Amino acid sequence: MHSFHYTSDSLHCEGVDLETLSKEVGTPAYVYSATTIRDNFRSLHKALAPLKHRICYATKANSNLAILRLLVEEGAGFDIVSGGELFKVLRAGGRADQCTFAGVGKMPHEIEYALSQGVYCFNVESEGELDLINFIAGKLGCKAPIALRVNPDVDTPTHHYISTGKNKNKFGIGLDRAEEVYTHAASLPHLTIRGMQTHIGSQILTATPFVEAIKKLTPLIQSIRKRHALEFFSIGGGIGIVYEEALASGDPAWWKERKNGAQLSAEDYASAVLEPLQQLELPIFLEPGRSLVGNAGVLLSKALYRKETPKKNFLIVDAGMNDLIRPALYQGYHEIVPLQRHPNRALEKIDVVGPVCESGDFFAQERMLSRMEVGESLAIMSTGAYGFVMGSNYNARPLPPEILIEGKKVTVVRRRQSWEDLVRGEIIT
Ligand SMILES: *Cc1c(COP(=O)(O)O)cnc(C)c1O
């Protein structure tokens, strides 16, 4: 569930009319619902209540300081993938001893920084990384806490760019080699073994692959525990969200055809994984990103031009792939809805595209949408995760602002970049 809804044909986020807001802050602009994030966090927390657990929010999904702060308030830990993310979490008031550090390419200065801040655990993805962490910990005169990311080799029904749990992926250590690598880790003097981690991919809409991963890893966990004291098992993130939703349906018949109803709710997820996780008798960590913030954000944009050609019609809007790259990168689907709904307007088949000089710069192709006129504004839905954070300055376009709403309270939590921001740090020789 989320807090975006129409009230007398005007789209609202919580208690705020988005058309009015878009005029005040300009477009494009990201808008987030604090209540939705809190609700998502609390539902997952509640669904997992029978289990000793910690939710380490996957910071990479959306690392705005205000959102990190909100999650600190909710009691989240954080899963980070860079020194920069740790820096941001600390700046937002998070604690390093509640952070796990993931990623295949941790750099020496990042490892040093994370150690000096007292990060809870490094989730290690290769033997080379173990050796480097051991070396740096030795240099600093401390012991580095580690877990191994084990790849259970399960199939995940998701886009191949975000599937990570197969042996052919760059992620993790193969199930067949894990024992050996744990033994190697135990032989290194400056490491402490803390746990085991896995993460099978993202945007997964059935609990089956998670259960399969836990079952495949269970014998390994039992065997490792005989020799090394484990403090946790992390099942990673990856819970999918529904990108297609009823809010957009202008035409019920068209809506019916869509493959809706595939939601993996916190309750469904928990009811499937609780039992196999309980059998491990270990504290469980989760690293959800998308499922906490994805449906809590929208990207507001305005129609600049209508372009009608014999083959296709285009609505050219002021947001581009530099603001939101998911459609171009992952063929990501996002619902597009008008800020002012006109129920009597006809539907038309249209491509919604941005101003960037790339054919991949689109938000929808041949989509049936209620006709929109130049100057009217729209919301690209479910863009709270992997939206702003993947933004760039391509085409010298300033990054859009980010706005956080809670009830009727509106806070600009990141200013729109200026043209001056675009040249900051550049030098003419
Ligand atoms: C990306 C990532 C996550 C979060 O994935 P979501 O699909 O956003 O929940 C969690 N853990 C690791 C190691 C990741 O790389």
Coordinates of C-alpha atoms and ligand atoms in Angstrom, one line a residue:
M1 CA 0.0 0.0 0.0
H2 CA 1.1 3.6 -0.5
S3 CA -0.1 7.1 0.2
F4 CA -0.7 8.4 -3.3
H5 CA -4.4 8.8 -4.1
Y6 CA -6.8 10.9 -6.1
T7 CA -9.0 13.3 -4.2
S8 CA -11.6 14.9 -6.5
D9 CA -9.5 14.0 -9.5
S10 CA -6.3 15.6 -8.1
L11 CA -3.4 13.4 -7.3
H12 CA -2.3 13.7 -3.7
C13 CA 0.7 12.4 -1.7
E14 CA -0.6 12.1 1.8
G15 CA -2.3 15.4 2.5
V16 CA -0.6 17.4 -0.3
D17 CA -2.0 18.2 -3.7
L18 CA 0.8 17.4 -6.2
E19 CA -0.4 19.8 -8.9
T20 CA 0.0 22.7 -6.5
L21 CA 3.3 21.4 -5.3
S22 CA 4.7 20.9 -8.8
K23 CA 4.0 24.6 -9.5
E24 CA 5.9 25.6 -6.4
V25 CA 8.9 23.4 -6.8
G26 CA 9.0 23.0 -10.6
T27 CA 9.5 19.9 -12.6
P28 CA 11.0 17.4 -12.8
A29 CA 11.0 16.6 -9.1
Y30 CA 11.0 13.5 -7.0
V31 CA 8.4 13.3 -4.2
Y32 CA 8.5 10.8 -1.4
S33 CA 5.9 9.7 1.1
A34 CA 7.4 9.3 4.6
T35 CA 4.3 7.5 5.9
T36 CA 4.6 4.9 3.1
I37 CA 8.2 4.2 4.0
R38 CA 7.3 3.9 7.7
D39 CA 4.4 1.6 6.9
N40 CA 6.5 -0.6 4.7
F41 CA 9.2 -0.9 7.4
R42 CA 6.7 -1.6 10.1
S43 CA 4.8 -4.2 8.2
L44 CA 8.0 -6.2 7.5
H45 CA 9.2 -5.8 11.0
K46 CA 5.8 -7.0 12.4
A47 CA 5.5 -9.9 9.9
L48 CA 8.9 -11.1 11.1
A49 CA 8.2 -10.6 14.8
P50 CA 8.5 -14.4 15.7
L51 CA 12.1 -14.3 14.5
K52 CA 15.0 -12.5 16.1
H53 CA 15.9 -10.2 13.2
R54 CA 17.4 -6.9 12.1
I55 CA 16.3 -5.0 9.0
C56 CA 19.4 -3.5 7.3
Y57 CA 17.9 -1.2 4.7
A58 CA 19.8 -1.4 1.4
T59 CA 21.0 2.1 1.3
K60 CA 21.7 2.1 -2.4
A61 CA 18.0 2.0 -3.2
N62 CA 17.6 5.6 -2.0
S63 CA 20.3 7.3 0.1
N64 CA 18.8 10.7 0.6
L65 CA 19.8 11.8 4.1
A66 CA 16.2 12.5 5.2
I67 CA 15.1 9.0 4.2
L68 CA 18.1 7.5 6.0
R69 CA 17.2 9.5 9.1
L70 CA 13.6 8.4 8.9
L71 CA 14.8 4.8 8.8
V72 CA 17.2 5.4 11.7
E73 CA 14.1 6.6 13.7
E74 CA 12.3 3.4 12.8
G75 CA 15.2 1.4 14.1
A76 CA 16.7 0.1 10.9
G77 CA 20.3 -0.9 10.4
F78 CA 21.9 -0.4 7.0
D79 CA 23.4 -2.4 4.3
I80 CA 26.0 -0.3 2.5
V81 CA 28.0 -0.9 -0.7
S82 CA 30.6 1.9 -0.5
G83 CA 32.5 4.2 1.8
G84 CA 30.3 7.0 0.6
E85 CA 27.2 5.2 1.7
L86 CA 28.6 4.6 5.2
F87 CA 29.5 8.3 5.3
K88 CA 25.9 9.2 4.4
V89 CA 24.4 6.8 7.0
L90 CA 26.6 8.2 9.7
R91 CA 25.8 11.8 8.6
A92 CA 22.1 10.8 8.9
G93 CA 22.6 9.6 12.5
G94 CA 22.9 5.9 11.8
R95 CA 25.4 3.7 13.7
A96 CA 28.3 1.9 12.1
D97 CA 27.8 -1.0 14.4
Q98 CA 24.5 -1.6 12.7
C99 CA 25.9 -1.5 9.2
T100 CA 26.9 -4.4 7.0
F101 CA 29.3 -3.7 4.2
A102 CA 28.5 -5.5 0.9
G103 CA 29.9 -5.4 -2.6
V104 CA 32.4 -7.2 -4.8
G105 CA 34.8 -4.4 -5.2
K106 CA 35.5 -2.8 -1.8
M107 CA 38.5 -0.5 -2.1
P108 CA 41.4 -0.4 0.5
H109 CA 40.5 3.2 1.7
E110 CA 36.8 2.1 2.1
I111 CA 37.8 -1.0 4.1
E112 CA 40.0 1.2 6.3
Y113 CA 37.3 3.8 6.8
A114 CA 34.7 1.1 7.7
L115 CA 37.0 -0.6 10.1
S116 CA 37.9 2.7 11.8
Q117 CA 34.2 3.5 12.2
G118 CA 33.5 0.1 13.7
V119 CA 31.2 -1.4 11.0
Y120 CA 29.3 -4.5 12.2
C121 CA 30.4 -6.9 9.4
F122 CA 32.0 -7.0 6.0
N123 CA 30.0 -9.3 3.7
V124 CA 32.9 -10.7 1.7
E125 CA 32.6 -11.9 -1.9
S126 CA 36.1 -13.4 -2.7
E127 CA 39.3 -14.8 -1.2
G128 CA 41.3 -11.8 -2.4
E129 CA 39.0 -9.6 -0.5
L130 CA 39.4 -11.7 2.7
D131 CA 43.2 -11.3 2.4
L132 CA 43.0 -7.6 1.8
I133 CA 40.6 -7.0 4.8
N134 CA 42.9 -9.2 6.9
F135 CA 46.0 -7.1 5.8
I136 CA 44.3 -3.8 6.5
A137 CA 43.0 -4.9 9.9
G138 CA 46.5 -6.1 10.8
K139 CA 47.9 -2.7 9.8
L140 CA 45.3 -0.9 12.0
G141 CA 45.9 -3.4 14.9
C142 CA 42.3 -4.7 15.0
K143 CA 40.2 -7.7 14.0
A144 CA 37.8 -7.3 11.1
P145 CA 34.4 -8.9 11.5
I146 CA 33.4 -10.8 8.3
A147 CA 30.7 -13.0 6.8
L148 CA 30.9 -14.8 3.5
R149 CA 28.3 -14.1 0.8
V150 CA 27.5 -17.5 -0.5
N151 CA 25.8 -18.0 -3.9
P152 CA 23.2 -20.7 -3.6
D153 CA 22.8 -21.1 -7.4
V154 CA 19.0 -20.6 -7.5
D155 CA 17.0 -19.3 -10.4
T156 CA 15.3 -16.0 -9.8
P157 CA 12.5 -15.0 -12.1
T158 CA 13.6 -11.4 -12.7
H159 CA 15.4 -9.2 -15.2
H160 CA 18.8 -10.7 -15.9
Y161 CA 20.6 -7.5 -14.9
I162 CA 19.2 -7.8 -11.3
S163 CA 19.5 -11.6 -10.9
T164 CA 22.5 -12.4 -8.7
G165 CA 22.0 -15.8 -7.2
K166 CA 23.3 -18.0 -10.1
N167 CA 26.8 -19.3 -10.3
K168 CA 27.4 -17.4 -13.5
N169 CA 27.0 -14.1 -11.7
K170 CA 30.0 -12.1 -10.4
F171 CA 28.5 -12.2 -6.9
G172 CA 29.3 -14.3 -3.9
I173 CA 31.2 -17.5 -3.3
G174 CA 30.0 -20.8 -4.8
L175 CA 28.2 -23.2 -2.5
D176 CA 30.8 -25.9 -3.4
R177 CA 33.7 -23.7 -2.3
A178 CA 32.2 -22.0 0.8
E179 CA 33.6 -24.5 3.4
E180 CA 37.1 -24.1 2.1
V181 CA 36.9 -20.3 2.1
Y182 CA 35.5 -20.3 5.7
T183 CA 38.5 -22.4 6.6
H184 CA 40.8 -19.9 4.9
A185 CA 39.1 -17.0 6.7
A186 CA 39.6 -18.8 10.0
S187 CA 43.3 -19.1 9.4
L188 CA 43.8 -15.4 8.9
P189 CA 44.8 -13.8 12.2
H190 CA 43.0 -10.4 11.8
L191 CA 39.6 -11.7 11.0
T192 CA 36.6 -12.7 13.1
I193 CA 33.9 -14.8 11.5
R194 CA 30.5 -13.4 12.3
G195 CA 28.0 -14.9 9.9
M196 CA 26.8 -15.9 6.5
Q197 CA 25.0 -13.9 3.9
T198 CA 23.2 -14.4 0.6
H199 CA 21.3 -12.2 -1.8
I200 CA 19.7 -13.8 -4.8
G201 CA 18.5 -10.8 -6.8
S202 CA 16.1 -8.0 -6.9
Q203 CA 12.4 -7.5 -7.8
I204 CA 11.4 -11.1 -7.0
L205 CA 7.7 -11.6 -6.7
T206 CA 7.4 -15.1 -5.3
A207 CA 8.8 -16.4 -2.0
T208 CA 9.8 -19.7 -3.6
P209 CA 13.4 -18.7 -4.6
F210 CA 14.0 -17.3 -1.1
V211 CA 12.9 -20.5 0.5
E212 CA 15.0 -22.5 -2.0
A213 CA 18.0 -20.5 -1.2
I214 CA 17.6 -20.9 2.6
K215 CA 17.1 -24.7 2.1
K216 CA 20.2 -25.0 0.0
L217 CA 22.3 -23.1 2.5
T218 CA 21.0 -24.8 5.6
P219 CA 23.3 -27.8 5.6
L220 CA 26.3 -25.5 5.0
I221 CA 25.3 -23.2 7.9
Q222 CA 24.9 -26.2 10.2
S223 CA 28.3 -27.5 9.2
I224 CA 30.1 -24.1 9.5
R225 CA 28.6 -23.6 12.9
K226 CA 30.3 -26.7 14.2
R227 CA 33.6 -25.0 13.7
H228 CA 32.9 -21.3 13.8
A229 CA 30.6 -19.3 16.0
L230 CA 28.1 -17.6 13.7
E231 CA 26.2 -14.6 15.0
F232 CA 23.8 -14.1 12.1
F233 CA 22.5 -15.3 8.7
S234 CA 21.4 -12.7 6.2
I235 CA 18.9 -13.6 3.6
G236 CA 19.6 -10.3 1.7
G237 CA 17.0 -8.2 0.0
G238 CA 15.1 -8.6 -3.3
I239 CA 11.4 -8.5 -2.3
G240 CA 9.7 -7.2 -5.4
I241 CA 7.0 -4.6 -5.7
V242 CA 4.0 -4.2 -8.0
Y243 CA 4.8 -1.6 -10.6
E244 CA 1.4 -1.9 -12.3
E245 CA -1.4 -0.6 -10.3
A246 CA -5.0 0.2 -10.4
L247 CA -4.4 4.0 -9.9
A248 CA -3.6 4.3 -13.6
S249 CA -6.6 2.4 -14.9
G250 CA -8.6 4.7 -17.1
D251 CA -10.2 1.8 -18.8
P252 CA -11.2 -1.2 -16.7
A253 CA -11.1 -3.6 -19.6
W254 CA -7.6 -2.6 -20.5
W255 CA -6.7 -2.9 -16.8
K256 CA -8.0 -6.4 -16.5
E257 CA -5.6 -7.6 -19.2
R258 CA -2.6 -6.6 -17.2
K259 CA -0.9 -9.2 -15.1
N260 CA -1.7 -7.8 -11.8
G261 CA -2.1 -9.4 -8.4
A262 CA 1.5 -10.7 -8.3
Q263 CA 2.4 -8.7 -5.1
L264 CA 4.7 -10.3 -2.6
S265 CA 3.5 -8.7 0.6
A266 CA 5.6 -8.6 3.8
E267 CA 3.1 -11.1 5.2
D268 CA 3.4 -13.5 2.3
Y269 CA 7.1 -13.3 2.3
A270 CA 7.3 -13.8 6.1
S271 CA 4.9 -16.7 6.1
A272 CA 7.1 -18.6 3.6
V273 CA 10.5 -17.9 5.0
L274 CA 9.7 -17.9 8.8
E275 CA 9.8 -21.6 9.2
P276 CA 13.0 -22.5 7.4
L277 CA 14.7 -19.4 9.0
Q278 CA 13.6 -20.4 12.5
Q279 CA 15.2 -23.8 12.0
L280 CA 18.6 -22.1 11.7
E281 CA 18.3 -20.8 15.3
L282 CA 20.3 -17.8 14.4
P283 CA 19.5 -14.1 14.4
I284 CA 18.4 -13.2 10.9
F285 CA 19.3 -10.1 8.9
L286 CA 17.3 -8.8 6.0
E287 CA 18.5 -6.2 3.4
P288 CA 15.4 -4.8 1.7
G289 CA 15.8 -1.8 -0.5
R290 CA 13.1 -1.6 -3.1
S291 CA 10.3 -3.0 -1.0
L292 CA 10.7 -0.3 1.6
V293 CA 11.0 2.8 -0.6
G294 CA 10.0 1.8 -4.2
N295 CA 6.3 2.6 -4.0
A296 CA 7.0 5.6 -1.7
G297 CA 8.3 7.8 -4.5
V298 CA 7.0 9.4 -7.7
L299 CA 8.7 11.5 -10.3
L300 CA 6.7 14.6 -11.3
S301 CA 7.1 15.8 -14.8
K302 CA 5.4 18.2 -17.2
A303 CA 4.4 17.7 -20.9
L304 CA 6.5 20.0 -23.1
Y305 CA 5.3 18.9 -26.5
R306 CA 3.0 16.6 -28.3
K307 CA 4.5 15.2 -31.5
E308 CA 2.2 13.2 -33.8
T309 CA 3.7 11.2 -36.7
P310 CA 2.0 8.8 -39.1
K311 CA 3.5 5.8 -37.1
K312 CA 3.5 7.0 -33.5
N313 CA 2.4 9.7 -31.2
F314 CA 4.9 11.1 -28.6
L315 CA 4.4 13.0 -25.4
I316 CA 7.7 14.8 -24.7
V317 CA 8.1 15.5 -21.0
D318 CA 10.7 17.5 -19.0
A319 CA 12.0 14.5 -17.1
G320 CA 14.6 12.3 -18.9
M321 CA 16.6 9.1 -18.6
N322 CA 19.2 11.1 -16.6
D323 CA 16.5 11.5 -13.9
L324 CA 15.1 8.0 -14.1
I325 CA 17.1 5.3 -16.0
R326 CA 15.1 2.2 -15.0
P327 CA 13.1 1.9 -18.3
A328 CA 16.2 2.2 -20.4
L329 CA 18.4 0.0 -18.2
Y330 CA 16.1 -2.7 -17.1
Q331 CA 13.1 -2.3 -19.3
G332 CA 11.5 -1.2 -16.1
Y333 CA 7.7 -0.5 -16.2
H334 CA 6.3 2.5 -14.4
E335 CA 2.7 3.6 -14.3
I336 CA 2.2 7.1 -15.6
V337 CA -0.8 9.1 -14.3
P338 CA -1.9 12.7 -14.7
L339 CA -1.8 15.0 -11.7
Q340 CA -5.3 16.3 -12.7
R341 CA -7.5 13.4 -13.9
H342 CA -10.0 14.0 -16.6
P343 CA -12.3 10.9 -16.5
N344 CA -14.1 11.9 -19.7
R345 CA -11.0 12.2 -21.9
A346 CA -10.3 9.4 -24.4
L347 CA -7.4 7.0 -24.1
E348 CA -4.7 7.2 -26.8
K349 CA -1.7 5.0 -27.6
I350 CA 1.4 7.1 -26.9
D351 CA 5.1 7.0 -26.2
V352 CA 6.1 9.1 -23.2
V353 CA 9.7 10.3 -23.8
G354 CA 12.3 12.7 -22.3
P355 CA 14.4 15.4 -23.9
V356 CA 17.7 13.5 -23.8
C357 CA 19.4 12.7 -27.1
E358 CA 19.0 8.9 -26.9
S359 CA 16.4 6.6 -28.3
G360 CA 16.5 4.8 -24.9
D361 CA 15.1 8.0 -23.3
F362 CA 11.6 6.9 -22.8
F363 CA 9.2 6.2 -19.8
A364 CA 6.5 4.3 -21.7
Q365 CA 6.1 2.9 -25.2
E366 CA 2.8 2.5 -27.0
R367 CA 1.0 2.8 -23.7
M368 CA -2.7 3.5 -23.5
L369 CA -3.0 6.7 -21.5
S370 CA -5.7 9.3 -21.0
R371 CA -4.8 12.1 -23.5
M372 CA -2.5 14.7 -22.0
E373 CA -2.0 18.2 -23.3
V374 CA 1.1 20.4 -23.4
G375 CA 1.6 22.1 -20.0
E376 CA -0.2 19.4 -18.0
S377 CA 1.8 17.5 -15.4
L378 CA 2.0 13.8 -14.6
A379 CA 3.5 11.4 -12.1
I380 CA 5.8 8.5 -12.9
M381 CA 4.9 6.1 -10.2
S382 CA 6.9 3.8 -8.0
T383 CA 10.2 5.6 -8.5
G384 CA 11.3 5.8 -4.9
A385 CA 13.9 3.0 -5.3
Y386 CA 16.8 3.1 -7.9
G387 CA 15.4 6.4 -9.2
F388 CA 17.2 9.5 -8.0
V389 CA 20.2 7.5 -6.8
M390 CA 20.9 6.4 -10.4
G391 CA 20.5 9.9 -11.8
S392 CA 23.2 11.6 -13.7
N393 CA 24.1 14.9 -15.3
Y394 CA 24.0 13.5 -18.8
N395 CA 23.2 16.2 -21.4
A396 CA 24.3 18.7 -18.7
R397 CA 20.9 18.4 -17.0
P398 CA 20.8 19.4 -13.4
L399 CA 19.6 16.7 -11.0
P400 CA 16.0 17.2 -9.8
P401 CA 15.0 18.1 -6.3
E402 CA 13.8 15.6 -3.8
I403 CA 10.8 16.4 -1.6
L404 CA 9.6 14.5 1.4
I405 CA 6.0 14.7 2.5
E406 CA 4.6 13.6 5.8
G407 CA 0.9 14.4 6.3
K408 CA 0.7 18.0 5.2
K409 CA 4.3 18.8 5.9
V410 CA 6.5 19.3 2.8
T411 CA 10.3 19.4 3.1
V412 CA 12.7 19.9 0.2
V413 CA 15.3 17.4 1.3
R414 CA 17.5 18.0 -1.7
R415 CA 17.6 21.2 -3.7
R416 CA 17.5 21.2 -7.5
Q417 CA 21.0 21.5 -8.9
S418 CA 21.8 24.7 -10.6
W419 CA 23.9 25.2 -13.7
E420 CA 26.7 26.4 -11.4
D421 CA 26.5 22.9 -9.7
L422 CA 27.2 21.4 -13.2
V423 CA 30.6 23.1 -13.5
R424 CA 31.7 22.9 -9.9
G425 CA 35.0 21.0 -9.7
E426 CA 35.7 21.3 -13.5
I427 CA 38.9 23.1 -14.5
I428 CA 39.8 24.8 -17.8
T429 CA 43.6 24.3 -18.4
Ligands
LIG1 C1 20.9 -4.4 -3.9 C2 21.1 -5.3 -2.8 C3 20.1 -5.4 -1.8 C4 18.7 -4.8 -2.0 O1 18.0 -5.3 -3.0 P1 16.4 -4.9 -3.2 O2 16.0 -5.6 -4.3 O3 16.4 -3.4 -3.4 O4 15.7 -5.3 -1.9 C5 20.3 -6.2 -0.7 N1 21.5 -6.8 -0.5 C6 22.5 -6.7 -1.4 C7 23.8 -7.3 -1.1 C8 22.3 -5.9 -2.6 O5 23.3 -5.8 -3.4

